[in-house]
PDB file of C-alpha atoms in Angstrom:
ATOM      1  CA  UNK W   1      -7.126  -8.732  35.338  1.00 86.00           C
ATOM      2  CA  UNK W   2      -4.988  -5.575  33.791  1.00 93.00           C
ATOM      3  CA  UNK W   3      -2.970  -5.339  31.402  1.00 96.00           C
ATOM      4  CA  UNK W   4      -0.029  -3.187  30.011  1.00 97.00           C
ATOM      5  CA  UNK W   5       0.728  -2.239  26.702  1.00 97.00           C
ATOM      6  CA  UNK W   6       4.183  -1.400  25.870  1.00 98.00           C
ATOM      7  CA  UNK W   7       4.817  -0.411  22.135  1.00 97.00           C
ATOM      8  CA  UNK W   8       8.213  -0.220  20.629  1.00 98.00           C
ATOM      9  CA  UNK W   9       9.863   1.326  17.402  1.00 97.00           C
ATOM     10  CA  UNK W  10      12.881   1.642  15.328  1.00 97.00           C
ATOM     11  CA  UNK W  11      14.472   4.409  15.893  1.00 97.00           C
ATOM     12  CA  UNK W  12      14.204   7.108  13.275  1.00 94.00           C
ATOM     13  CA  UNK W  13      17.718   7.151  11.830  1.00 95.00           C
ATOM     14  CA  UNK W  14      18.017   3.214  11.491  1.00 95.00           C
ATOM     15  CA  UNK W  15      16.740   1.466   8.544  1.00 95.00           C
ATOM     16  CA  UNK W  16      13.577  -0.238   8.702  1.00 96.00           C
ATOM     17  CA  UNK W  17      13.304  -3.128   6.116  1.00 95.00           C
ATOM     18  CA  UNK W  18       9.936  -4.759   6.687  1.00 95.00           C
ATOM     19  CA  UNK W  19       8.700  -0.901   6.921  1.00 96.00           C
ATOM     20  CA  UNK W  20      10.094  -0.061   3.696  1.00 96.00           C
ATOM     21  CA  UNK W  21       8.691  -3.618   2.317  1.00 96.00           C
ATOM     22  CA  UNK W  22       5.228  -2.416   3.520  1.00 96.00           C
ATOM     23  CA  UNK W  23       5.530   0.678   2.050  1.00 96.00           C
ATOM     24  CA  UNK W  24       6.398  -0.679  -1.596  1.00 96.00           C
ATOM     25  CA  UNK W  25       3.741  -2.841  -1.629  1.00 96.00           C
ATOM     26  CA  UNK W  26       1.019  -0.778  -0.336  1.00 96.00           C
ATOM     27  CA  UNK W  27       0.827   1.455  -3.710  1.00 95.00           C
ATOM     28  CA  UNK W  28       0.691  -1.876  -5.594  1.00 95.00           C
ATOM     29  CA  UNK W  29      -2.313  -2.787  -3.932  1.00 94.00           C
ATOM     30  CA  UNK W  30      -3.949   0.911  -4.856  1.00 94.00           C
ATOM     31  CA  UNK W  31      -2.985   2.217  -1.232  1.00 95.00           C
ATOM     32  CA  UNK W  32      -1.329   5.172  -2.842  1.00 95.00           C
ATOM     33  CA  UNK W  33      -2.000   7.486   0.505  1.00 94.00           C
ATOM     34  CA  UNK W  34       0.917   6.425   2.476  1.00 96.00           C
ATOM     35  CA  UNK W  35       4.299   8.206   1.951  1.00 95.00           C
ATOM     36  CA  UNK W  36       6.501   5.918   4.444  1.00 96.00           C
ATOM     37  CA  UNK W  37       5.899   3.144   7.007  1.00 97.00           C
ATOM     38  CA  UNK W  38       7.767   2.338   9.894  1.00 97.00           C
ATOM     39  CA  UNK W  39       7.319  -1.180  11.577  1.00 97.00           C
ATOM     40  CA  UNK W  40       7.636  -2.284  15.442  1.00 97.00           C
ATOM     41  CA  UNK W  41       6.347  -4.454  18.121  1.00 97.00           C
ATOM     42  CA  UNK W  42       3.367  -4.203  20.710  1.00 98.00           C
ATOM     43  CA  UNK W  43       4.040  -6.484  23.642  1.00 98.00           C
ATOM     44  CA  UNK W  44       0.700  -6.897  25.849  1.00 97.00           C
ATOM     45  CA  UNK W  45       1.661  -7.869  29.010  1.00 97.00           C
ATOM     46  CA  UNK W  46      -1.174  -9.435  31.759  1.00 96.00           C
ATOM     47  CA  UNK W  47      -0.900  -8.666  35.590  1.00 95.00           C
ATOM     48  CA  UNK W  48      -3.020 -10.130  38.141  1.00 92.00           C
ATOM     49  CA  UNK W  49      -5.107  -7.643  39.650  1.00 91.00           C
ATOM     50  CA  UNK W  50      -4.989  -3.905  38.620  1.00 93.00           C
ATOM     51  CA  UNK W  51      -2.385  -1.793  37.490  1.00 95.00           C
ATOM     52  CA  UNK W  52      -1.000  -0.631  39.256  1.00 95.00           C
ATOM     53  CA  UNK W  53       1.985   2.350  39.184  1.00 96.00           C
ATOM     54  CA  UNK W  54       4.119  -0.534  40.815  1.00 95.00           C
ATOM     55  CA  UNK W  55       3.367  -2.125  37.702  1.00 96.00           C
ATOM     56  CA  UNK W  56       3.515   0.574  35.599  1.00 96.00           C
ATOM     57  CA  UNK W  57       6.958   0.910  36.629  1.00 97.00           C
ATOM     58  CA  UNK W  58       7.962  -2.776  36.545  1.00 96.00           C
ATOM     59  CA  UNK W  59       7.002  -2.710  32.783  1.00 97.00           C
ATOM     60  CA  UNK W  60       8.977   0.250  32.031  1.00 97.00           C
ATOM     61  CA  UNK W  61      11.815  -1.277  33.299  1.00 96.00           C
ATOM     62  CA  UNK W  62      11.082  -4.503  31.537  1.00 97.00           C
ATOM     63  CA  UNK W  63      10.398  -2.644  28.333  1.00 97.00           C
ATOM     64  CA  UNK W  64      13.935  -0.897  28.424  1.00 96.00           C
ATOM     65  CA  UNK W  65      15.347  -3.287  29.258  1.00 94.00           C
ATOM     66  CA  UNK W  66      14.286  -6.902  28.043  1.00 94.00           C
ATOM     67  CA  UNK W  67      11.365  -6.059  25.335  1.00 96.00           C
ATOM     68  CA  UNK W  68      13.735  -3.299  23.180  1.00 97.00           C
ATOM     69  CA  UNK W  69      16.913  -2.877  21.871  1.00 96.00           C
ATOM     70  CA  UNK W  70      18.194   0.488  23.284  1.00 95.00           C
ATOM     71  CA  UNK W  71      20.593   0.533  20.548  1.00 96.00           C
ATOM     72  CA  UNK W  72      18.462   0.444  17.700  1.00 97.00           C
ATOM     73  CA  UNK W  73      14.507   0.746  19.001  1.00 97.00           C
ATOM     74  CA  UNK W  74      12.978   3.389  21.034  1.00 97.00           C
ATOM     75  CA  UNK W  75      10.204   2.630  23.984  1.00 98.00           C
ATOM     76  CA  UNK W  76       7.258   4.800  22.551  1.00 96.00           C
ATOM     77  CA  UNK W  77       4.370   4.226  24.814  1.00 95.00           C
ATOM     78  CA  UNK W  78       3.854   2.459  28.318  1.00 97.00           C
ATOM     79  CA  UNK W  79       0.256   2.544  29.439  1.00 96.00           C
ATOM     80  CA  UNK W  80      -2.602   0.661  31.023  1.00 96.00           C
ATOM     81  CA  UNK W  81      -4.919  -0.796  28.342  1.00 89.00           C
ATOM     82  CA  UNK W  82      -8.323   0.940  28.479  1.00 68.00           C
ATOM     83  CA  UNK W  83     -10.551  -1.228  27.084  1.00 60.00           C
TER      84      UNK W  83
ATOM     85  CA  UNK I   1       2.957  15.631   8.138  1.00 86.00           C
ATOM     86  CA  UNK I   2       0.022  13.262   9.610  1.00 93.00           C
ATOM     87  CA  UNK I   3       0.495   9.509  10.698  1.00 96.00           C
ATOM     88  CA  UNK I   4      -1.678   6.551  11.691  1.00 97.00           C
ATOM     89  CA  UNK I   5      -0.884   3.733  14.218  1.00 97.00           C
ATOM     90  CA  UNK I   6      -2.344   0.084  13.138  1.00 98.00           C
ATOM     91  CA  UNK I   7      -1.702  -1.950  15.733  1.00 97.00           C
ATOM     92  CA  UNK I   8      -2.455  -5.724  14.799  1.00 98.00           C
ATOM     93  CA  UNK I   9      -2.219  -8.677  17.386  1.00 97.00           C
ATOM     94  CA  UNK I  10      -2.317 -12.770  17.556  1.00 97.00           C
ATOM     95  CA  UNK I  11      -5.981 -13.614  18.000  1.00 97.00           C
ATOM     96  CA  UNK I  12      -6.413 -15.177  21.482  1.00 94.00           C
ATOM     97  CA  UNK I  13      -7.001 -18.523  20.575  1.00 95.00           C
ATOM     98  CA  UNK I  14      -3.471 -18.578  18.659  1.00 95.00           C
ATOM     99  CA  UNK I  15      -0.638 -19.910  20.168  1.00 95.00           C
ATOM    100  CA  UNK I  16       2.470 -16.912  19.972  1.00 96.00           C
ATOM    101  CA  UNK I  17       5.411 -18.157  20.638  1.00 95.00           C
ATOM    102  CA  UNK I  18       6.835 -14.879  20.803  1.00 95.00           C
ATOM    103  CA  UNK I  19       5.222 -13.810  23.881  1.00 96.00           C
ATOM    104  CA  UNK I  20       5.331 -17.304  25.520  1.00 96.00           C
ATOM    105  CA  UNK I  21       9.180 -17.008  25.089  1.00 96.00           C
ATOM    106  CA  UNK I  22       8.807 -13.206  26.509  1.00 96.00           C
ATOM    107  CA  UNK I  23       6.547 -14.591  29.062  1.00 96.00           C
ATOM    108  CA  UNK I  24       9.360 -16.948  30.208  1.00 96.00           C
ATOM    109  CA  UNK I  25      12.321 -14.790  30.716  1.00 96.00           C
ATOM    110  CA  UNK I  26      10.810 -11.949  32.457  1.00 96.00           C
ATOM    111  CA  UNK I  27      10.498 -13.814  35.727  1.00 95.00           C
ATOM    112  CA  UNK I  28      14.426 -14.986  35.049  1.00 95.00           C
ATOM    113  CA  UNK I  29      14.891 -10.982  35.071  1.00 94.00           C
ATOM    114  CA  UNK I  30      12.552 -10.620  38.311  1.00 94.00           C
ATOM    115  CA  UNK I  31      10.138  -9.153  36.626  1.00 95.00           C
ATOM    116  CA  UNK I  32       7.229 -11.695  38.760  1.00 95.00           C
ATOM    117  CA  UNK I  33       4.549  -9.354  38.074  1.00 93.00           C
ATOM    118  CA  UNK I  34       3.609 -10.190  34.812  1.00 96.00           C
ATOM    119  CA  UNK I  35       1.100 -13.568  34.106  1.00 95.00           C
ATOM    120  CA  UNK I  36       1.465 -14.083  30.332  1.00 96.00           C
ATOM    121  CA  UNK I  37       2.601 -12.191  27.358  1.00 97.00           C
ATOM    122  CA  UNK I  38       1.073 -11.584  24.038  1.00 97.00           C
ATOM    123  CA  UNK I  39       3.471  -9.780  21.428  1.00 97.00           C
ATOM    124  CA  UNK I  40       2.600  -8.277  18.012  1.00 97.00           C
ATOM    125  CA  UNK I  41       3.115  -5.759  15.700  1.00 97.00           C
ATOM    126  CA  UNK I  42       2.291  -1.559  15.573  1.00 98.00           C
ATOM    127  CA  UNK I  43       2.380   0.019  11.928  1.00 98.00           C
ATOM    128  CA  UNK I  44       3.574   3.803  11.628  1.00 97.00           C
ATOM    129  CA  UNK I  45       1.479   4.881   8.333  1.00 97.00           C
ATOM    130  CA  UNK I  46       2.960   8.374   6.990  1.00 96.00           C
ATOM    131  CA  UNK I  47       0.392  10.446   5.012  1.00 95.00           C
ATOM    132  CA  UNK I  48       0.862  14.012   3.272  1.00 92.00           C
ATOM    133  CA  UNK I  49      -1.358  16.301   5.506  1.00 91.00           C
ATOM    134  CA  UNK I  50      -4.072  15.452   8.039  1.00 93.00           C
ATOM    135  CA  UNK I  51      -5.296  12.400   8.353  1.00 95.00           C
ATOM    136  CA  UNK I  52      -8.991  12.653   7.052  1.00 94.00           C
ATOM    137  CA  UNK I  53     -11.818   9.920   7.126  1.00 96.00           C
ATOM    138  CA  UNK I  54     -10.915   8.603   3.745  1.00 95.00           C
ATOM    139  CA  UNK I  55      -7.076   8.065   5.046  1.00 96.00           C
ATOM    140  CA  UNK I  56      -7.883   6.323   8.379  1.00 96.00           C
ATOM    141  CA  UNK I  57     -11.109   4.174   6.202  1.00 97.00           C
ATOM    142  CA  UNK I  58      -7.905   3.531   3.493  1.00 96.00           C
ATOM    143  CA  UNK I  59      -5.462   2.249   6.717  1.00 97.00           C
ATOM    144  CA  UNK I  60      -8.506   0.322   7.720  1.00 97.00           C
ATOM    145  CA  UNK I  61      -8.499  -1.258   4.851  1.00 97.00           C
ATOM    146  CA  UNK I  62      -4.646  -2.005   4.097  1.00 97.00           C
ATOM    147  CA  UNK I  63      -4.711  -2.931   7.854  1.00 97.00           C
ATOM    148  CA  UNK I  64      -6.954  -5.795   7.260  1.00 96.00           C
ATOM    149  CA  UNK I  65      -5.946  -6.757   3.683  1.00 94.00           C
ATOM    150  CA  UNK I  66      -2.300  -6.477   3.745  1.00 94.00           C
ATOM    151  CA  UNK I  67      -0.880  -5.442   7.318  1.00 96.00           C
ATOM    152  CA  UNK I  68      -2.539  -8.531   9.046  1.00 97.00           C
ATOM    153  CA  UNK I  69      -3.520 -12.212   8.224  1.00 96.00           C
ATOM    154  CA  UNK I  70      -7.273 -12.533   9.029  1.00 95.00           C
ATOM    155  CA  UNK I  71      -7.259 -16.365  10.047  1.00 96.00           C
ATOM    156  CA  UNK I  72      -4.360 -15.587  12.614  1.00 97.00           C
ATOM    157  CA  UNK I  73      -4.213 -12.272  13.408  1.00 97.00           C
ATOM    158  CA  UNK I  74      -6.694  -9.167  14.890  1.00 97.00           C
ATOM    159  CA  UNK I  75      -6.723  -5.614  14.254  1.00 98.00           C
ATOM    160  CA  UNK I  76      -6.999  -4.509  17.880  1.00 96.00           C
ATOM    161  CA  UNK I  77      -6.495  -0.507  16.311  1.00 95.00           C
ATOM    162  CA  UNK I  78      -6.247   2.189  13.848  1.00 97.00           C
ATOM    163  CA  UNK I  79      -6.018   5.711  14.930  1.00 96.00           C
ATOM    164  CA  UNK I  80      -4.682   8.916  13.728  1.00 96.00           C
ATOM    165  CA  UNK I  81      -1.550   9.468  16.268  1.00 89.00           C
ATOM    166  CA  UNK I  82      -1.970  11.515  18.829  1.00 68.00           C
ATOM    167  CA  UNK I  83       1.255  13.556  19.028  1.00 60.00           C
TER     168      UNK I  83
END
């Protein structure tokens, strides 16, 4: 069984509120490290079989055009999971 | 500037109705490749300068303290970003 990752991301110039909650309360809890934090999805998506660059390319699709928001989110990574 | 990626997902045994939902509609877009669908969330961490030991053991810990609930959720990663 294989299985795709596909991670997606705000877009730099849109505002990120659960990022910018993170990053208030990290300091709080004595995380003081961290100068900004930006928030967005992993979708982990199973294929029977291996994956293939069929696949590969089906979940690109999918992940422009189902599992992000064009407008506002970017498609960061597409990749086999190596486990 | 250095960053880390936490990437935190449902634990297995947890229903996500997120990626059930995800899981549903792809076929409806022909996307028949794909068996099931787990969906969670990747944290951009922003740090001043490289990202030493002590910053990636600090994400560790705000990963598993703050960025994820323990009885529902798994850190699957944290990594310095590979650019």
């Amino acid at each position: 069984m294989g299985r795709v990752v596909v991670d997606v991301m705000p877009k730099p110039e849109i505002l990120d509120p659960q990022g910018k909650a993170v990053a208030g309360a990290l300091p709080r809890l004595g995380f003081t490290q961290f100068t900004g934090v930006r928030q967005g999805k992993r979708f982990e998506l199973e294929v029977e079989g291996p994956v293939t660059d069929e696949v590969l390319a089906a979940a690109r699709e999918a992940a422009t055009t189902m599992l992000s928001n064009p407008v506002i989110e970017d498609v960061v990574r597409v990749a086999a999971q190596e486990d």
